[in-house]
Coordinates of C-alpha atoms in Angstrom, one line a residue:
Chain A
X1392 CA 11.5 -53.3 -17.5
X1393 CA 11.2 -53.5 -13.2
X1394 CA 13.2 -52.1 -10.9
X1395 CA 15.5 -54.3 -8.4
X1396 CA 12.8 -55.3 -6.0
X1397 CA 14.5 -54.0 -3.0
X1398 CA 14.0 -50.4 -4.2
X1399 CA 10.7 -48.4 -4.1
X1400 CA 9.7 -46.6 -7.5
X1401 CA 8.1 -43.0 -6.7
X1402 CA 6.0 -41.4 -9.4
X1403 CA 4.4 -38.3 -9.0
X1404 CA 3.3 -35.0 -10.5
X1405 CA 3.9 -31.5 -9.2
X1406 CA 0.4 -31.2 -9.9
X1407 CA -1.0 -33.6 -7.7
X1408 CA -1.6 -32.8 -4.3
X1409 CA -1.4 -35.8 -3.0
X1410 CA 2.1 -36.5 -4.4
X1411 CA 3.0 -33.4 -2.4
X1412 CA 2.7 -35.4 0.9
X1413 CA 4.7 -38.0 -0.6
X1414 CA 7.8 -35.9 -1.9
X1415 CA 7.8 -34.4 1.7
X1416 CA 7.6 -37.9 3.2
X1417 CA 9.1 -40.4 1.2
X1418 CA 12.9 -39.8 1.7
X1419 CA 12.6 -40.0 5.8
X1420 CA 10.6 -42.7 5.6
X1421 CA 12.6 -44.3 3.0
X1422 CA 16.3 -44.0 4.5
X1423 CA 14.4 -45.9 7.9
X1424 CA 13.5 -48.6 6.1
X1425 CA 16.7 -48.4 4.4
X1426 CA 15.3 -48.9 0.7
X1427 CA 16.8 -46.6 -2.2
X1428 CA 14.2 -44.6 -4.0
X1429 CA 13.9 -44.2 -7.6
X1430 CA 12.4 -40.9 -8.3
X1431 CA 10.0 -41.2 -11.9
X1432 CA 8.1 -37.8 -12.5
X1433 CA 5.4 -38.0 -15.3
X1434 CA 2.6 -36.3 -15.9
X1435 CA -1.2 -36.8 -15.1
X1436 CA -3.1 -35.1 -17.9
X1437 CA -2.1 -37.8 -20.5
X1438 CA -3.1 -40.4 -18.4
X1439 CA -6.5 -38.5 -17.4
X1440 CA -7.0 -38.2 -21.1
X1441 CA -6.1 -41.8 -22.0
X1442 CA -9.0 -42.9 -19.5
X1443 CA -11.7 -40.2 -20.9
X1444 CA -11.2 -37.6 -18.6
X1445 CA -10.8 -33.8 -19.4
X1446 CA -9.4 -33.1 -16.0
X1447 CA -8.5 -34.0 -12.5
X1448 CA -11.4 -36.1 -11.0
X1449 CA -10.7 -33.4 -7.8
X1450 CA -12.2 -30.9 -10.6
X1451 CA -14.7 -33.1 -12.3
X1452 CA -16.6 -34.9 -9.8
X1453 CA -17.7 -31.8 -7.3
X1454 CA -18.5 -34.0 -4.3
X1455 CA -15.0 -35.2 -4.5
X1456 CA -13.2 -32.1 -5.0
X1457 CA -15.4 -30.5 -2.2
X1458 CA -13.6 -33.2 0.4
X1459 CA -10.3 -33.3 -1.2
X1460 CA -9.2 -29.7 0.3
X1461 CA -10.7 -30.7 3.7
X1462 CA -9.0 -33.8 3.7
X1463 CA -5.5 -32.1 2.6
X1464 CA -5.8 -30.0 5.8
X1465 CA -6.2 -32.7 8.5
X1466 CA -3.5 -34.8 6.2
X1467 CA -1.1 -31.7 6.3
X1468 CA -1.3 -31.2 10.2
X1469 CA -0.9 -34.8 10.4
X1470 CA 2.0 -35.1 8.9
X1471 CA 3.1 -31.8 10.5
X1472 CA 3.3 -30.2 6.9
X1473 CA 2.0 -26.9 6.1
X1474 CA -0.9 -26.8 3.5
X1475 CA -2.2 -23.5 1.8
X1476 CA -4.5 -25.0 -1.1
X1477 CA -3.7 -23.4 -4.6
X1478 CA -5.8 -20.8 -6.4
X1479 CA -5.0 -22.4 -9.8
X1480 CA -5.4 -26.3 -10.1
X1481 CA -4.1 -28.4 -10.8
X1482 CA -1.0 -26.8 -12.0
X1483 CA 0.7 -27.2 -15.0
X1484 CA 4.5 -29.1 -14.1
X1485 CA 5.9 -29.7 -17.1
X1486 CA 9.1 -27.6 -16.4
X1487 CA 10.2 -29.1 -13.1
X1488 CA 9.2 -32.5 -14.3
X1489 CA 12.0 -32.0 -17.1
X1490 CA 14.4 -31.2 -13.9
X1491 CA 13.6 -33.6 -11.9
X1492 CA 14.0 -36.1 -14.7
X1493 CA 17.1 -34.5 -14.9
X1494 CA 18.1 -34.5 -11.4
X1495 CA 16.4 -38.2 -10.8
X1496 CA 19.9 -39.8 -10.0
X1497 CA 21.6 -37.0 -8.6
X1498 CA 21.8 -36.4 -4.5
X1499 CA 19.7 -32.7 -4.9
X1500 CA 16.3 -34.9 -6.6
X1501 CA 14.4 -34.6 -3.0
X1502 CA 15.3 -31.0 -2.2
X1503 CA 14.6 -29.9 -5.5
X1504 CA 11.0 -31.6 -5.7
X1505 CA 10.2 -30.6 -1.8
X1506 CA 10.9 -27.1 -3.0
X1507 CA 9.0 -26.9 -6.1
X1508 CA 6.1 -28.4 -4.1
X1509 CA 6.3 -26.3 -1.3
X1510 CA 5.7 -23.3 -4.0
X1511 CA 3.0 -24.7 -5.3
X1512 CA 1.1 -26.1 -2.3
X1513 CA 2.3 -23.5 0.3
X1514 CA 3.0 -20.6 -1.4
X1515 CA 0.9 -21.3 -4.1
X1516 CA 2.5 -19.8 -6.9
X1517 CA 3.3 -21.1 -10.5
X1518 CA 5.3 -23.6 -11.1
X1519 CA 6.3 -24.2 -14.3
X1520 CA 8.3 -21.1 -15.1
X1521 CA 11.9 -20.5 -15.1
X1522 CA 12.0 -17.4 -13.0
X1523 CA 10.3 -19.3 -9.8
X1524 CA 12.2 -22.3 -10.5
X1525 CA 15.9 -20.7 -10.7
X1526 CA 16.0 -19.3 -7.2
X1527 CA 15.2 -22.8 -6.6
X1528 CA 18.6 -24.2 -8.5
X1529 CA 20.6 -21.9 -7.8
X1530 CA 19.7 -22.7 -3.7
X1531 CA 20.9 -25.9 -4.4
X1532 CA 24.2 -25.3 -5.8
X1533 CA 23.7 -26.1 -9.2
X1534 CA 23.7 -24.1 -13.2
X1535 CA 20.1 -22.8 -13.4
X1536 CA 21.0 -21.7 -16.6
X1537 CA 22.3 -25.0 -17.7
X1538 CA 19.3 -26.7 -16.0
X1539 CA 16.9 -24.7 -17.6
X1540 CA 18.2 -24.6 -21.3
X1541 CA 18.3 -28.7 -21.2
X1542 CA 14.9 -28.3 -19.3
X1543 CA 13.7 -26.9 -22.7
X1544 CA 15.6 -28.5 -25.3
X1545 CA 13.8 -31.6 -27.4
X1546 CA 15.5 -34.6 -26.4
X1547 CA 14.1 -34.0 -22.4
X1548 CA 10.8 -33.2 -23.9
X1549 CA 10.8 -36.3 -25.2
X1550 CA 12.1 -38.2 -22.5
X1551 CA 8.9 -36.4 -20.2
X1552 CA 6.6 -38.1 -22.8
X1553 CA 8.2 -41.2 -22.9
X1554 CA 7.9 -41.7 -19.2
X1555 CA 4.2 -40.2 -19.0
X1556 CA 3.6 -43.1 -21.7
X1557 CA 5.6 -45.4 -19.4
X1558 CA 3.4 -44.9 -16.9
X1559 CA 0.1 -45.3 -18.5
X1560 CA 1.3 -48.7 -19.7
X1561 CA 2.6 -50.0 -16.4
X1562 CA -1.5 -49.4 -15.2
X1563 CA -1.0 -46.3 -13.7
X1564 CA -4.1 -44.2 -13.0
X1565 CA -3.3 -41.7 -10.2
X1566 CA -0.4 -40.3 -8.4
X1567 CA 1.7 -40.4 -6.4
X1568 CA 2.2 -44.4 -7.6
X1569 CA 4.6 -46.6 -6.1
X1570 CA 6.6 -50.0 -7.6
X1571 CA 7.9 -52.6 -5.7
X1572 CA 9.1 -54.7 -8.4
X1573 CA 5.8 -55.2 -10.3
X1574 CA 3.8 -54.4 -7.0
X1575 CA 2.1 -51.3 -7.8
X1576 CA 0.4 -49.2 -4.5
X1577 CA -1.2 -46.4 -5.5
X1578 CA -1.7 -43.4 -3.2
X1579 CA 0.1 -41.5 -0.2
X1580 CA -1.7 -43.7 2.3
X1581 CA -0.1 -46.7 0.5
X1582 CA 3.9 -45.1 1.0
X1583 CA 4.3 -47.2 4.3
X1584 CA 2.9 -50.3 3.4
X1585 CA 5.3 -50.0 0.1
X1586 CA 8.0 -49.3 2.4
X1587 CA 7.2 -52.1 4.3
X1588 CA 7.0 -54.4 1.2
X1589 CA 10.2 -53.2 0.2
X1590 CA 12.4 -53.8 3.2
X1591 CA 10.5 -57.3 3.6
X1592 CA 11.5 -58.4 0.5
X1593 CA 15.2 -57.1 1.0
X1594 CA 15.2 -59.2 4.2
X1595 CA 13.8 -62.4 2.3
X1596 CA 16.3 -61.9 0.0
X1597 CA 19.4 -61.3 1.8
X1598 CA 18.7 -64.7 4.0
X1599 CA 17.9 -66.6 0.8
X1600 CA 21.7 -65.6 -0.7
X1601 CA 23.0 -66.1 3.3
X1602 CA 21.7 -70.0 3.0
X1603 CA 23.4 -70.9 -0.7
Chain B
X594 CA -29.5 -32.5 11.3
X595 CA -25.9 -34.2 12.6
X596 CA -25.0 -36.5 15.4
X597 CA -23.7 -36.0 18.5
X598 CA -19.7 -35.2 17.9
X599 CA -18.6 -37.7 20.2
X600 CA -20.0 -40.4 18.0
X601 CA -19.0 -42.2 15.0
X602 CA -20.7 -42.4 12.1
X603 CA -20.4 -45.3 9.8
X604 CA -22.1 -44.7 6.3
X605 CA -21.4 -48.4 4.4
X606 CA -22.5 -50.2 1.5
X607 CA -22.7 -54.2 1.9
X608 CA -21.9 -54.3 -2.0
X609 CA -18.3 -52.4 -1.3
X610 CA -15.4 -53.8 -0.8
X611 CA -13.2 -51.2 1.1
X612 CA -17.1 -51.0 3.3
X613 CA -16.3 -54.2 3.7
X614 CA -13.2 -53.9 5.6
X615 CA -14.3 -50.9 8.0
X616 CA -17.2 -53.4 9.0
X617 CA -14.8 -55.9 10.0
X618 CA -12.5 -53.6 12.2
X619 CA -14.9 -50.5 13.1
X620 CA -16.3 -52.1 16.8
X621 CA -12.9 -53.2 18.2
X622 CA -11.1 -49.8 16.9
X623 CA -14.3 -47.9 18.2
X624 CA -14.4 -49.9 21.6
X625 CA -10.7 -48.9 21.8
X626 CA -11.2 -45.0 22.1
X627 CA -14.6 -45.7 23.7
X628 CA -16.5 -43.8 20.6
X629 CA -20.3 -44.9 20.0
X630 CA -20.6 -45.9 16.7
X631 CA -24.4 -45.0 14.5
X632 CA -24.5 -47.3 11.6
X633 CA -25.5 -45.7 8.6
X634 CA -26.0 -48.4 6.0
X635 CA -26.8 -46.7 2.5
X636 CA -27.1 -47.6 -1.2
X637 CA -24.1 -46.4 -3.4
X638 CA -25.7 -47.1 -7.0
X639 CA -28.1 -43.9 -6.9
X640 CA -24.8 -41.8 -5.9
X641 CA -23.2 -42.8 -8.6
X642 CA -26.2 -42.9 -10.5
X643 CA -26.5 -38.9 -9.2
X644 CA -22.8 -38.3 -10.2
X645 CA -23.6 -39.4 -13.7
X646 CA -21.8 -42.6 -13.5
X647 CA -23.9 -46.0 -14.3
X648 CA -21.6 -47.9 -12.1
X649 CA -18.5 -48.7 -9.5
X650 CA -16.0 -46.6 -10.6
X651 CA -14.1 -49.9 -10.2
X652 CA -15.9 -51.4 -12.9
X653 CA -15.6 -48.0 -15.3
X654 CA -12.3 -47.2 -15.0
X655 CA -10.3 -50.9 -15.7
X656 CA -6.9 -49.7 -14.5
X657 CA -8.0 -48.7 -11.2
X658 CA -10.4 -51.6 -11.1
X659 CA -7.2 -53.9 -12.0
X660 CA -5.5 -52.5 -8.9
X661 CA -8.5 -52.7 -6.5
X662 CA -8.6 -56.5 -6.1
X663 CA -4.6 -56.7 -5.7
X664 CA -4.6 -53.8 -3.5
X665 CA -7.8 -55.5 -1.3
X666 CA -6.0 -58.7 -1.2
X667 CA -2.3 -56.7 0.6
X668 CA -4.9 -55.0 2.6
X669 CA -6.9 -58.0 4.3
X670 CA -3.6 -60.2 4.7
X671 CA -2.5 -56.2 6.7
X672 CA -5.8 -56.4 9.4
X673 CA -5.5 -60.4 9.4
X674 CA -9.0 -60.9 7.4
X675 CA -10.1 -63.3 4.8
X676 CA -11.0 -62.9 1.4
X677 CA -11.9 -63.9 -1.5
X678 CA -12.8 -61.9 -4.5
X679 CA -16.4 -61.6 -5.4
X680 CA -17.3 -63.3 -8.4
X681 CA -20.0 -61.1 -9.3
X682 CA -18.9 -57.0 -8.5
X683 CA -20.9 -55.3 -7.4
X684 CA -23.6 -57.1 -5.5
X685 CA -27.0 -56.1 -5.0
X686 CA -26.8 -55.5 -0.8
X687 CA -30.6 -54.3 -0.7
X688 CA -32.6 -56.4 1.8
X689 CA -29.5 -56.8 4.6
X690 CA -29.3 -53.0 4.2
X691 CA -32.8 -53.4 4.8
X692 CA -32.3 -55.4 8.2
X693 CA -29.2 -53.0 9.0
X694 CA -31.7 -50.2 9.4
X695 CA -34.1 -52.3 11.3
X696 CA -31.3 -53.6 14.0
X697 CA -28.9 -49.8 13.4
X698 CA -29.8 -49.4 17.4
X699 CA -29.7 -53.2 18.2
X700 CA -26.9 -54.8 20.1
X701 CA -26.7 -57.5 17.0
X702 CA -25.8 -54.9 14.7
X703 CA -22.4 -55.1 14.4
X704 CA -22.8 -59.0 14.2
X705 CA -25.3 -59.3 11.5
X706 CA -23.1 -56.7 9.1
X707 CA -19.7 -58.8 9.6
X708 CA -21.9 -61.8 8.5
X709 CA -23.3 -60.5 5.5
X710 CA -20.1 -59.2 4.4
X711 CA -18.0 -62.3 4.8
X712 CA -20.9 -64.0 2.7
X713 CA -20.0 -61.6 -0.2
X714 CA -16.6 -60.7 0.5
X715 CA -15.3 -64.4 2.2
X716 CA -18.2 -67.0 1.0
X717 CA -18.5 -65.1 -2.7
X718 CA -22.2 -65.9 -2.3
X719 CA -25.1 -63.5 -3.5
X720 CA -26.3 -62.0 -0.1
X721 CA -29.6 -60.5 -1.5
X722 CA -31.5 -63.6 -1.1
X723 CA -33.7 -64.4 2.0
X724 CA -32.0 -67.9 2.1
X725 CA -29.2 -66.5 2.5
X726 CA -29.5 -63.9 5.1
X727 CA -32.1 -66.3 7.4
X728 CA -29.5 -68.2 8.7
X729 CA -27.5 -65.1 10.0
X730 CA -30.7 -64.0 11.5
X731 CA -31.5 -67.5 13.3
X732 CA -27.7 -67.6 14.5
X733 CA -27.7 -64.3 15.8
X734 CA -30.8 -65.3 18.1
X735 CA -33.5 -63.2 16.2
X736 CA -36.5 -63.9 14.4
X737 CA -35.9 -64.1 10.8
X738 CA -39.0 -64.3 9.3
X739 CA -40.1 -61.0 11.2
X740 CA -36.8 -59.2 10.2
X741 CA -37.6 -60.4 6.4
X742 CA -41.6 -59.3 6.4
X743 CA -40.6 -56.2 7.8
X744 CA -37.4 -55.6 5.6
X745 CA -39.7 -56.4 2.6
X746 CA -42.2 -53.9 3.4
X747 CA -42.9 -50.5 2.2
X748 CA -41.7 -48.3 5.4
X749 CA -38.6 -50.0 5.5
X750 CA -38.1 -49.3 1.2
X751 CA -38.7 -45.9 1.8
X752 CA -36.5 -45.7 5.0
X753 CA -33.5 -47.2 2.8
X754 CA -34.4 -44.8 0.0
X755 CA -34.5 -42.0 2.6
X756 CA -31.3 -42.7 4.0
X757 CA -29.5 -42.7 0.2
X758 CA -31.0 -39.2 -0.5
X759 CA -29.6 -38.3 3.2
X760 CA -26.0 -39.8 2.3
X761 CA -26.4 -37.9 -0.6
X762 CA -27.2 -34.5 0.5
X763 CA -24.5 -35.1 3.0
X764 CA -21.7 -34.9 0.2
X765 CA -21.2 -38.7 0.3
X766 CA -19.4 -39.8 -3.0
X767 CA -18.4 -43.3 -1.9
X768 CA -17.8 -46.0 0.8
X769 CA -17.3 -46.3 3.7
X770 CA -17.8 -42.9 4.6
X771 CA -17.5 -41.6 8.3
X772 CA -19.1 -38.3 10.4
X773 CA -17.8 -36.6 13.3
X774 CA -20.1 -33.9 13.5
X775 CA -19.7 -32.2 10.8
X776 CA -16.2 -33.3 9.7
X777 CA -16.6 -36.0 7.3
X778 CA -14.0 -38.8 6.8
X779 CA -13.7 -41.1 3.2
X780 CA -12.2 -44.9 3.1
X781 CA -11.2 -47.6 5.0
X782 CA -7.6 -45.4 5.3
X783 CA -9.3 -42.7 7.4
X784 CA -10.9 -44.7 9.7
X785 CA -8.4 -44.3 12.6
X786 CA -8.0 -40.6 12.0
X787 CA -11.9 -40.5 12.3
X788 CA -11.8 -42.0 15.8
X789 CA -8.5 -40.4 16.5
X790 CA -10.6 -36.7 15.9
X791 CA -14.1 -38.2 18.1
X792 CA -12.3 -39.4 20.6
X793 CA -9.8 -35.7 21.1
X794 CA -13.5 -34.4 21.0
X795 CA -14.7 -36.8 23.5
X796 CA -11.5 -35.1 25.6
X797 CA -12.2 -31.4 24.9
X798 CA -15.5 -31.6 25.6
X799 CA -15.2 -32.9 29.5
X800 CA -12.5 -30.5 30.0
X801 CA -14.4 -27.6 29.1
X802 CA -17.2 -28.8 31.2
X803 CA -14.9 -29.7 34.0
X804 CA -14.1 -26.1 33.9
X805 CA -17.2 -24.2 34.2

């Protein structure tokens, strides 16, 4: 089961500091290359676990971690982002990864992940309860209420679990992840060259039908 | 004890693949922002050895592993460079990191590392062997059997040794690994940034003396 190979598959956790630069990135740079985006939050801890890890490598292997923040501040002012790193992580997501499962097809998915990222990674505050996350809804227009009861109920549960196993069975092993088809790219430094990958492929394919 | 923060430098491991494309790519990008490069050549299996890991992360963890090689094959096709995946992962870089400390000041430097890396990287051939690495030596114009007594003597051992424990107590956790001063830079994917930062450096620091 592959996406249409002229769209670009994000998946990424709240968590994940890395996917932050991507959920404040990806939708410019996706709308200049012209390539839809389908938005696929999971979660990381089940895959860590699957591969025999109790944790975020950031938090198991200290030589890493130590670079990790560094490297998050020269990315940040890079990418002309602001960066305040979190006094809890990683963070638990599992809340707005319900949501944005939710909200994956509908026009508010970007805003609503940019602003649960922004809490975590500038304002560094919790993320996965329902009285930082409503402010966040109702911003948007939408039923926090509504939101939030279906955020909780079984069936999107599940469906955060399904796609966390989904995810561990196409090979992922880190976010954020991107699909091109069944080209996997793995990382934030990888977004442009997925982008790239993307429109390419749109290109070849739109001459190929011009020619029959 | 740190160099000069208008230089670059290069900590690489012959037996790593994303080393192997910084060594291809690091003296025309340097030459471009006119930033000296000191070549650091290292040994990543006591690091990992250090970090409690008996080998490449790429050959413990499978589903990263898996990506590596497609990910290095979209990655040399990017910078216009051959490859060929190595049949045996990792190889044993030992002696030529050896010779890279003897000719680290040498204007064949740069040279003799491209060499033995295509012979792992492009030429899938072991590049441990002296029958091997002679022939680089003789093309670049040097002496090889001088090179290979002295790269199989005892100061040179303990200067390789030396310069792991330095890497090491550095925060080094992988390859290639770059220095500005004290600001350290990890991958292949921060080598630009890494010049980007000597280079503004480079800029700050005439300024300020043309002002005083």
């Amino acid at each position: 089961m592959t996406a249409d190979p002229s769209t670009i598959e994000f998946w990424f956790e709240f968590g994940s500091n890395y996917s932050y630069l991507s959920v404040m990135r990806i939708e410019n740079a996706a709308r200049e290359k012209a390539v839809p985006i389908i938005w696929k939050p999971f979660l990381l801890g089940p895959i860590f676990r699957a591969m025999g890890m109790a944790n975020s490598p950031f938090v198991l292997q200290k030589e890493k971690g130590a670079y990790v923040w560094r490297d998050m501040e020269r990315q940040c002012r890079k990418y002309g982002l602001q960066w305040r790193r979190p006094s809890t992580f990683p963070r638990l997501g599992v809340v707005p990864s319900r949501m944005a499962l939710i909200g994956a097809d509908q026009p508010w998915i970007g805003a609503f992940c940019r602003r649960v990222m922004e809490l975590n990674f500038v304002l560094d505050q919790d993320i996965n309860q329902a009285d930082r996350l409503a402010p966040i809804l109702k911003e948007l227009g939408l039923s926090a209420g509504t939101i939030l009861d279906q955020a909780q109920a079984e069936p999107m549960k599940q469906r955060l679990r399904d796609q966390t196993e989904q995810a561990r069975c196409r090979g992922i092993f880190g976010a954020p992840t991107f699909f091109v088809g069944t080209e996997m790219f793995w990382g934030n430094d990888r977004l442009d060259d997925a982008l790239l990958f993307a429109s390419e492929r749109m290109v070849a394919s739109s001459s190929s039908q011009a020619r029959q």
